[in-house]
Short mmCIF file of C-alpha atoms in Angstrom, two decimals:
data_model
loop_
_atom_site.label_atom_id
_atom_site.label_comp_id
_atom_site.label_asym_id
_atom_site.label_seq_id
_atom_site.Cartn_x
_atom_site.Cartn_y
_atom_site.Cartn_z
CA UNK A 1149 -137.13 134.06 192.26
CA UNK A 1150 -137.75 136.82 189.67
CA UNK A 1151 -136.56 139.20 192.27
CA UNK A 1152 -133.25 137.39 193.43
CA UNK A 1153 -132.51 136.93 189.19
CA UNK A 1154 -132.87 140.72 188.88
CA UNK A 1155 -131.08 141.82 191.91
CA UNK A 1156 -128.15 139.38 190.73
CA UNK A 1157 -128.15 140.98 186.84
CA UNK A 1158 -128.12 144.34 188.71
CA UNK A 1159 -125.39 143.63 191.16
CA UNK A 1160 -123.61 142.20 188.38
CA UNK A 1161 -123.62 145.39 186.20
CA UNK A 1162 -122.98 147.48 189.10
CA UNK A 1163 -119.72 145.36 189.90
CA UNK A 1164 -118.44 145.91 186.52
CA UNK A 1165 -119.03 149.36 186.01
CA UNK A 1166 -117.07 150.24 189.51
CA UNK A 1167 -114.56 147.61 188.57
CA UNK A 1168 -114.19 149.68 185.01
CA UNK A 1169 -115.16 153.16 186.56
CA UNK A 1170 -112.54 153.75 189.01
CA UNK A 1171 -109.57 152.73 186.74
CA UNK A 1172 -111.27 154.85 184.19
CA UNK A 1173 -111.38 158.05 186.17
CA UNK A 1174 -107.91 157.89 186.81
CA UNK A 1175 -106.72 157.53 183.43
CA UNK A 1176 -109.43 160.42 182.48
CA UNK A 1177 -107.44 162.71 185.43
CA UNK A 1178 -103.81 162.03 184.06
CA UNK A 1179 -104.99 162.47 180.58
CA UNK A 1180 -106.37 165.93 181.89
CA UNK A 1181 -103.00 166.70 183.13
CA UNK A 1182 -101.16 165.39 180.52
CA UNK A 1183 -103.08 167.57 178.03
CA UNK A 1184 -102.55 170.21 180.51
CA UNK A 1185 -98.87 169.98 180.14
CA UNK A 1186 -98.90 169.62 176.58
CA UNK A 1187 -100.84 172.97 176.29
CA UNK A 1188 -98.57 174.77 178.54
CA UNK A 1189 -95.27 173.53 176.49
CA UNK A 1190 -96.71 174.49 173.50
CA UNK A 1191 -97.48 178.06 174.91
CA UNK A 1192 -93.98 178.24 176.23
CA UNK A 1193 -92.67 177.47 172.63
CA UNK A 1194 -94.48 179.93 171.16
CA UNK A 1195 -93.33 182.73 173.51
CA UNK A 1196 -89.84 181.79 172.88
CA UNK A 1197 -90.40 181.93 169.34
CA UNK A 1198 -91.68 185.61 169.47
CA UNK A 1199 -88.69 186.83 171.47
CA UNK A 1200 -85.33 188.23 170.52
CA UNK A 1201 -82.17 188.50 172.35
CA UNK A 1202 -81.18 190.40 174.10
CA UNK A 1203 -84.00 190.57 176.22
CA UNK A 1204 -85.69 193.64 176.63
CA UNK A 1205 -88.90 194.43 178.76
CA UNK A 1206 -90.49 196.62 176.21
CA UNK A 1207 -89.92 194.33 173.50
CA UNK A 1208 -91.40 191.44 175.33
CA UNK A 1209 -94.68 193.63 176.14
CA UNK A 1210 -94.58 194.34 172.50
CA UNK A 1211 -94.37 190.72 171.69
CA UNK A 1212 -96.80 189.56 174.35
CA UNK A 1213 -99.25 191.68 172.57
CA UNK A 1214 -99.16 190.32 169.09
CA UNK A 1215 -102.36 187.95 168.22
CA UNK A 1216 -100.55 184.95 167.94
CA UNK A 1217 -98.89 185.30 171.18
CA UNK A 1218 -99.84 182.92 174.34
CA UNK A 1219 -102.30 184.44 176.86
CA UNK A 1220 -100.26 184.57 179.62
CA UNK A 1221 -96.12 183.97 180.27
CA UNK A 1222 -93.44 185.08 182.40
CA UNK A 1223 -90.09 185.76 181.29
CA UNK A 1224 -86.94 185.37 183.35
CA UNK A 1225 -83.47 186.71 182.83
CA UNK A 1226 -80.14 185.16 182.97
CA UNK A 1227 -80.02 185.47 186.54
CA UNK A 1228 -83.60 184.18 187.33
CA UNK A 1229 -84.96 187.75 187.94
CA UNK A 1230 -88.52 188.22 186.28
CA UNK A 1231 -88.49 190.64 183.44
CA UNK A 1232 -91.84 190.58 182.40
CA UNK A 1233 -95.37 189.12 183.46
CA UNK A 1234 -97.34 187.83 186.27
CA UNK A 1235 -95.07 185.45 187.70
CA UNK A 1236 -93.18 185.29 190.68
CA UNK A 1237 -90.08 187.36 191.15
CA UNK A 1238 -87.89 184.77 190.80
CA UNK A 1239 -88.01 181.21 188.95
CA UNK A 1240 -90.41 179.18 191.50
CA UNK A 1241 -89.20 175.77 192.58
CA UNK A 1242 -91.61 172.83 192.33
CA UNK A 1243 -95.64 173.75 193.36
CA UNK A 1244 -97.84 170.65 193.95
CA UNK A 1245 -100.80 173.40 193.57
CA UNK A 1246 -99.74 174.17 189.95
CA UNK A 1247 -98.30 172.49 186.70
CA UNK A 1248 -95.19 174.50 185.65
CA UNK A 1249 -93.40 174.41 182.60
CA UNK A 1250 -90.28 176.26 181.91
CA UNK A 1251 -88.62 176.95 178.45
CA UNK A 1252 -85.03 178.32 177.86
CA UNK A 1253 -84.25 181.26 175.57
CA UNK A 1254 -81.17 180.57 173.90
CA UNK A 1255 -78.99 182.89 171.88
CA UNK A 1256 -78.87 181.45 168.26
CA UNK A 1257 -75.39 182.77 167.67
CA UNK A 1258 -73.48 181.38 170.60
CA UNK A 1259 -76.44 178.80 171.73
CA UNK A 1260 -75.84 180.22 175.48
CA UNK A 1261 -78.98 180.39 177.76
CA UNK A 1262 -79.68 184.03 178.27
CA UNK A 1263 -83.29 183.49 179.83
CA UNK A 1264 -86.54 181.55 180.51
CA UNK A 1265 -90.26 181.57 179.96
CA UNK A 1266 -92.83 180.36 182.36
CA UNK A 1267 -96.12 179.02 182.05
CA UNK A 1268 -98.49 177.64 184.73
CA UNK A 1269 -101.75 176.25 185.26
CA UNK A 1270 -103.52 175.59 188.54
CA UNK A 1271 -104.03 171.86 189.28
CA UNK A 1272 -107.60 172.81 190.69
CA UNK A 1273 -108.76 173.76 186.98
CA UNK A 1274 -107.87 170.66 185.64
CA UNK A 1275 -109.33 168.75 188.51
CA UNK A 1276 -112.46 170.67 187.73
CA UNK A 1277 -112.43 169.72 184.06
CA UNK A 1278 -111.65 166.15 184.98
CA UNK A 1279 -114.88 166.50 187.84
CA UNK A 1280 -117.19 167.08 184.76
CA UNK A 1281 -115.90 164.04 182.59
CA UNK A 1282 -116.59 162.08 186.00
CA UNK A 1283 -120.03 163.51 185.85
CA UNK A 1284 -120.60 162.45 182.59
CA UNK A 1285 -119.30 159.07 183.65
CA UNK A 1286 -121.64 158.69 186.74
CA UNK A 1287 -124.71 159.57 184.43
CA UNK A 1288 -123.83 156.80 181.78
CA UNK A 1289 -123.30 154.52 184.35
CA UNK A 1290 -126.67 155.34 185.98
CA UNK A 1291 -128.23 154.94 182.65
CA UNK A 1292 -126.68 151.70 182.39
CA UNK A 1293 -127.74 150.40 185.64
CA UNK A 1294 -131.27 151.67 184.66
CA UNK A 1295 -130.83 149.92 181.36
CA UNK A 1296 -129.71 146.81 183.30
CA UNK A 1297 -132.85 146.86 185.70
CA UNK A 1298 -134.99 146.78 182.41
CA UNK A 1299 -133.06 143.79 181.19
CA UNK A 1300 -132.72 142.08 184.47
CA UNK A 1301 -136.59 142.28 185.02
CA UNK A 1302 -137.32 141.02 181.31
CA UNK A 1303 -134.90 138.14 181.78
CA UNK A 1304 -135.88 137.60 185.14
CA UNK A 1305 -139.51 137.18 183.96
CA UNK A 1306 -137.84 135.28 181.23
CA UNK A 1307 -136.47 132.37 182.95
CA UNK A 1308 -138.77 132.51 186.03
CA UNK A 1309 -141.91 131.98 184.10
CA UNK A 1310 -140.86 128.50 182.67
CA UNK A 1311 -139.93 127.11 186.05
CA UNK A 1312 -142.97 128.55 187.49
CA UNK A 1313 -144.71 126.83 185.12
CA UNK A 1314 -143.19 123.49 185.83
CA UNK A 1315 -143.38 124.22 189.36
CA UNK A 1316 -147.14 124.49 188.72
CA UNK A 1317 -147.28 121.51 186.33
CA UNK A 1318 -145.43 119.31 188.48
CA UNK A 1319 -147.60 120.26 191.50
CA UNK A 1320 -150.87 119.54 189.21
CA UNK A 1321 -149.27 116.05 188.23
CA UNK A 1322 -148.58 115.35 192.17
CA UNK A 1323 -152.26 115.94 192.72
CA UNK A 1324 -153.35 113.64 190.57
CA UNK A 1325 -154.25 115.96 187.37
CA UNK A 1326 -152.39 115.81 183.82
CA UNK A 1327 -149.50 118.44 183.25
CA UNK A 1328 -149.38 118.59 179.21
CA UNK A 1329 -148.43 121.41 177.66
CA UNK A 1330 -145.43 123.87 178.18
CA UNK A 1331 -144.09 125.64 175.02
CA UNK A 1332 -140.00 125.70 174.15
CA UNK A 1333 -138.38 128.48 175.86
CA UNK A 1334 -134.87 128.11 174.02
CA UNK A 1335 -133.31 127.65 177.44
CA UNK A 1336 -131.96 123.47 176.79
CA UNK A 1337 -132.13 122.95 180.39
CA UNK A 1338 -135.57 123.90 180.98
CA UNK A 1339 -137.10 122.61 177.94
CA UNK A 1340 -135.17 119.12 178.74
CA UNK A 1341 -136.76 119.22 182.53
CA UNK A 1342 -140.38 120.22 180.44
CA UNK A 1343 -139.98 117.26 177.99
CA UNK A 1344 -139.36 114.99 180.70
CA UNK A 1345 -142.26 116.29 182.73
CA UNK A 1346 -144.42 115.90 179.33
CA UNK A 1347 -143.05 112.18 178.80
CA UNK A 1348 -143.95 111.22 182.84
CA UNK A 1349 -147.38 113.04 182.18
CA UNK A 1350 -147.99 110.83 178.64
CA UNK A 1351 -147.36 107.76 180.55
CA UNK A 1352 -149.42 108.74 183.60
CA UNK A 1353 -152.29 109.52 181.17
CA UNK A 1354 -151.69 106.50 179.62
CA UNK A 1355 -151.60 104.30 182.61
CA UNK A 1356 -154.85 106.05 183.79
CA UNK A 1357 -156.37 105.23 180.40
CA UNK A 1358 -155.47 101.42 180.44
CA UNK A 1359 -156.95 101.53 184.04
CA UNK A 1360 -160.07 102.99 183.32
CA UNK A 1361 -160.53 100.98 180.22
CA UNK A 1362 -159.98 97.60 182.31
CA UNK A 1363 -162.42 98.80 185.06
CA UNK A 1364 -164.92 99.83 181.99
CA UNK A 1365 -164.42 96.42 180.18
CA UNK A 1366 -164.09 94.32 183.10
CA UNK A 1367 -167.48 95.63 184.58
CA UNK A 1368 -169.24 94.94 181.24
CA UNK A 1369 -167.57 91.55 180.78
CA UNK A 1370 -168.50 90.41 183.78
CA UNK A 1371 -172.20 90.54 183.55
CA UNK A 1372 -172.80 87.47 181.82
CA UNK A 1373 -170.73 85.15 183.60
CA UNK A 1374 -171.94 86.50 186.93
CA UNK A 1375 -175.55 86.27 185.39
CA UNK A 1376 -174.99 82.46 184.18
CA UNK A 1377 -173.06 81.93 187.56
CA UNK A 1378 -176.20 83.16 189.68
CA UNK A 1379 -178.47 81.07 187.32
CA UNK A 1380 -176.20 77.64 188.05
CA UNK A 1381 -176.45 78.51 191.86
CA UNK A 1382 -180.57 79.12 191.73
CA UNK A 1383 -180.76 75.87 190.06
CA UNK A 1384 -178.36 74.08 192.46
CA UNK A 1385 -176.14 73.37 189.50
CA UNK A 1386 -172.56 73.46 191.17
CA UNK A 1387 -170.75 71.84 187.88
CA UNK A 1388 -171.80 75.31 186.15
CA UNK A 1389 -171.48 77.23 189.16
CA UNK A 1390 -167.59 76.29 189.03
CA UNK A 1391 -167.51 76.77 185.34
CA UNK A 1392 -168.58 80.30 185.42
CA UNK A 1393 -166.57 80.94 188.43
CA UNK A 1394 -163.37 79.88 186.24
CA UNK A 1395 -164.52 81.41 183.11
CA UNK A 1396 -164.78 84.68 185.39
CA UNK A 1397 -161.12 84.59 186.61
CA UNK A 1398 -159.99 83.96 183.12
CA UNK A 1399 -161.80 86.88 181.61
CA UNK A 1400 -160.26 89.38 184.24
CA UNK A 1401 -157.02 88.25 183.58
CA UNK A 1402 -157.43 88.69 179.90
CA UNK A 1403 -158.80 91.78 180.48
CA UNK A 1404 -155.58 92.71 182.48
CA UNK A 1405 -153.20 91.32 179.88
CA UNK A 1406 -155.06 93.46 177.32
CA UNK A 1407 -154.94 96.79 179.21
CA UNK A 1408 -150.99 96.06 179.69
CA UNK A 1409 -150.29 95.09 176.42
CA UNK A 1410 -149.31 91.48 177.47
CA UNK A 1411 -151.46 89.05 175.47
CA UNK A 1412 -150.25 85.61 175.05
CA UNK A 1413 -149.79 84.66 171.49
CA UNK A 1414 -152.88 83.14 169.26
CA UNK A 1415 -153.35 79.39 169.20
CA UNK A 1416 -155.51 76.78 167.34
CA UNK A 1417 -158.83 76.98 169.15
CA UNK A 1418 -161.89 74.42 168.59
CA UNK A 1419 -164.41 77.05 167.28
CA UNK A 1420 -167.36 74.17 166.95
CA UNK A 1421 -167.00 73.74 170.75
CA UNK A 1422 -167.06 77.27 171.88
CA UNK A 1423 -169.99 78.02 169.58
CA UNK A 1424 -171.72 75.08 171.16
CA UNK A 1425 -170.91 76.43 174.66
CA UNK A 1426 -171.99 79.75 173.96
CA UNK A 1427 -175.30 78.37 172.95
CA UNK A 1428 -175.86 76.41 175.85
CA UNK A 1429 -175.00 79.42 177.69
CA UNK A 1430 -177.26 81.86 176.33
CA UNK A 1431 -180.06 79.62 175.22
CA UNK A 1432 -181.53 79.88 178.50
CA UNK A 1433 -180.82 83.39 178.91
CA UNK A 1434 -182.95 84.22 175.45
CA UNK A 1435 -185.43 81.89 176.50
CA UNK A 1436 -186.32 83.98 180.08
CA UNK A 1437 -186.40 86.63 177.95
CA UNK A 1438 -189.31 85.30 175.54
CA UNK A 1439 -186.57 84.93 172.67
CA UNK A 1440 -184.75 82.13 170.84
CA UNK A 1441 -181.48 81.20 169.63
CA UNK A 1442 -180.01 78.55 167.04
CA UNK A 1443 -176.31 77.74 166.44
CA UNK A 1444 -175.66 76.17 163.03
CA UNK A 1445 -171.91 74.76 162.48
CA UNK A 1446 -170.77 73.60 159.20
CA UNK A 1447 -169.28 70.04 158.95
CA UNK A 1448 -165.27 69.91 159.01
CA UNK A 1449 -165.07 73.33 160.64
CA UNK A 1450 -161.36 74.25 160.95
CA UNK A 1451 -159.93 75.48 164.24
CA UNK A 1452 -159.09 79.11 164.50
CA UNK A 1453 -155.85 80.73 165.22
CA UNK A 1454 -157.57 82.95 168.55
CA UNK A 1455 -157.19 82.80 172.27
CA UNK A 1456 -160.03 81.05 173.48
CA UNK A 1457 -160.78 83.41 176.31
CA UNK A 1458 -161.12 86.43 173.46
CA UNK A 1459 -163.43 84.34 171.06
CA UNK A 1460 -165.65 83.41 173.98
CA UNK A 1461 -165.69 87.29 174.93
CA UNK A 1462 -166.34 88.46 171.72
CA UNK A 1463 -169.03 85.74 171.28
CA UNK A 1464 -170.86 86.85 174.67
CA UNK A 1465 -170.51 90.54 173.48
CA UNK A 1466 -172.25 90.09 170.28
CA UNK A 1467 -174.77 87.83 171.51
CA UNK A 1468 -175.47 90.27 174.27
CA UNK A 1469 -175.86 92.95 172.01
CA UNK A 1470 -178.17 91.37 170.01
CA UNK A 1471 -180.22 90.26 173.57
CA UNK A 1472 -180.20 93.74 174.19
CA UNK A 1473 -181.04 95.68 170.81
CA UNK A 1474 -182.52 92.80 168.48
CA UNK A 1475 -185.57 90.69 168.48
CA UNK A 1476 -186.74 87.20 167.31
CA UNK A 1477 -184.58 84.60 166.70
CA UNK A 1478 -180.69 85.03 167.08
CA UNK A 1479 -178.70 82.91 164.66
CA UNK A 1480 -175.05 81.76 165.13
CA UNK A 1481 -173.50 80.22 161.90
CA UNK A 1482 -170.07 79.06 161.92
CA UNK A 1483 -168.90 78.53 158.22
CA UNK A 1484 -165.12 78.03 156.60
CA UNK A 1485 -163.92 80.52 154.69
CA UNK A 1486 -160.83 80.40 152.23
CA UNK A 1487 -157.85 80.35 154.67
CA UNK A 1488 -160.07 80.70 157.58
CA UNK A 1489 -163.60 80.81 158.95
CA UNK A 1490 -166.46 83.12 159.83
CA UNK A 1491 -168.79 83.16 162.79
CA UNK A 1492 -172.18 84.94 161.66
CA UNK A 1493 -174.36 86.36 164.44
CA UNK A 1494 -177.92 87.85 163.56
CA UNK A 1495 -181.56 88.25 164.41
CA UNK A 1496 -184.80 89.29 163.23
CA UNK A 1497 -184.83 92.90 165.04
CA UNK A 1498 -185.01 96.36 163.25
CA UNK A 1499 -181.37 96.23 162.67
CA UNK A 1500 -178.69 98.94 162.75
CA UNK A 1501 -179.83 102.36 161.82
CA UNK A 1502 -178.04 104.26 159.29
CA UNK A 1503 -176.97 106.58 161.48
CA UNK A 1504 -175.22 104.46 163.67
CA UNK A 1505 -173.57 102.08 161.30
CA UNK A 1506 -170.24 104.34 161.43
CA UNK A 1507 -170.23 104.69 164.84
CA UNK A 1508 -171.20 101.18 165.97
CA UNK A 1509 -167.68 99.85 166.71
CA UNK A 1510 -166.48 103.24 168.47
CA UNK A 1511 -166.52 103.32 172.30
CA UNK A 1512 -169.17 105.61 174.29
CA UNK A 1513 -171.26 105.39 176.95
CA UNK A 1514 -174.81 105.69 177.43
CA UNK A 1515 -177.85 104.42 175.42
CA UNK A 1516 -176.93 102.34 172.27
CA UNK A 1517 -174.19 99.59 171.59
CA UNK A 1518 -171.57 101.34 174.49
CA UNK A 1519 -168.50 99.82 174.77
CA UNK A 1520 -169.11 96.16 174.24
CA UNK A 1521 -168.48 96.25 170.26
CA UNK A 1522 -165.67 98.42 170.64
CA UNK A 1523 -163.76 95.95 173.26
CA UNK A 1524 -164.82 93.21 170.86
CA UNK A 1525 -163.31 94.46 168.15
CA UNK A 1526 -160.09 95.26 169.73
CA UNK A 1527 -160.30 91.70 171.16
CA UNK A 1528 -160.39 89.94 167.89
CA UNK A 1529 -157.89 92.20 166.39
CA UNK A 1530 -155.52 91.41 168.67
CA UNK A 1531 -155.76 87.92 167.34
CA UNK A 1532 -155.26 88.86 163.67
CA UNK A 1533 -159.04 88.36 163.31
CA UNK A 1534 -161.69 91.00 162.23
CA UNK A 1535 -165.21 91.85 163.36
CA UNK A 1536 -167.45 93.52 160.80
CA UNK A 1537 -170.82 94.47 160.61
CA UNK A 1538 -171.90 92.51 157.31
CA UNK A 1539 -175.58 93.30 157.02
CA UNK A 1540 -176.83 96.23 158.96
CA UNK A 1541 -180.81 95.33 157.90
CA UNK A 1542 -180.15 92.03 160.23
CA UNK A 1543 -177.68 93.27 162.42
CA UNK A 1544 -175.37 90.87 160.95
CA UNK A 1545 -171.83 90.65 162.61
CA UNK A 1546 -169.06 88.49 161.25
CA UNK A 1547 -166.22 87.37 163.02
CA UNK A 1548 -163.24 86.27 160.78
CA UNK A 1549 -160.69 84.18 161.84
CA UNK A 1550 -157.45 82.73 160.60
CA UNK A 1551 -157.42 78.89 160.26
CA UNK A 1552 -154.30 77.06 161.68
CA UNK A 1553 -152.02 77.23 158.95
CA UNK A 1554 -150.82 74.12 157.44
CA UNK A 1555 -147.70 75.05 156.33
CA UNK A 1556 -145.58 78.33 157.82
CA UNK A 1557 -145.98 81.00 155.65
CA UNK A 1558 -149.43 80.48 154.26
CA UNK A 1559 -152.08 83.52 154.09
CA UNK A 1560 -155.80 84.34 154.99
CA UNK A 1561 -156.47 82.69 151.12
CA UNK A 1562 -154.15 79.50 151.76
CA UNK A 1563 -151.72 80.68 149.18
CA UNK A 1564 -148.20 81.85 149.78
#
């Protein structure tokens, strides 16, 4: 592409030089001829001014020797015969090889023509002068073409480089990679195409990130329902197995909606029932691990504005976190709060280390709290709630939910 662009620029430059150069060469030729004619006319006029009437060969020779006399001229008498000079014996006719200028000599008293002055110049001499000018023009044209080559290479690189970069980025994008980058080139069409490619790359990156997040969330969240399902099957409890299979389906659908940004609106949910269900699911799991758990629900606990699947998953995540990293008894306490309610989960373990307190809700892999707490915060905040680390020493996490508003427009405190 660079070669084609450079060739095109050089070809256009050469064409312009030819189109302009040929007429200019003709004009220069005519200019030299016109200048020679004017010089000959001037020489003839000077010669006439030096001569006196009647014409005499000796006087003509004396006038020709004057310092201000023309270089060469010929004088002819009234009959056309040569009186002086290197010209032909008689006045010549037109000659294609010469420029001939004849100026009449008149008697000032009678106004009669008594002779003429002849001056000539070979056209070959004029052509030689024109060829010198043409040679200079040719050198200038070659210099222009050389400059055009340099400019063409630079412009070809400037134009081709971003297009090549776009092609590489498009190929990288098509191969499953990312094509971010690309500096503005100052060429609107290329910059527009680059912006479109960056936008496509960004959408693809976001889609892949959502898919990866969904995969990670699903793999994390399906462990607990699968464990409960397996436990129910081992006990022959078909009702429990069916219930956990339903939770599996709801969890997958909920995580898909979360990754696509298509979560349904939160609605009033019976938090007391969900806490009791969580205790029922997790009590045998803790018991099998040599741990105990308790659940306390305050009387008249209001309903929470949250999706049932969201709060179930958040409870499972925090309880699983307590099982994995805590010790002793794990407690669930559901209490009313101004304008809402709080579900607190704590245990008797070593708590959250100081170095982890600032990163406990950050998504990461490896040992530690992993992606669970980060996902839990995302789920609960999507419903307008909050997940807080209230007491690091007791690893106490608090789920803060809005209660079902009694009147439209009420805030968390219950006041407008």
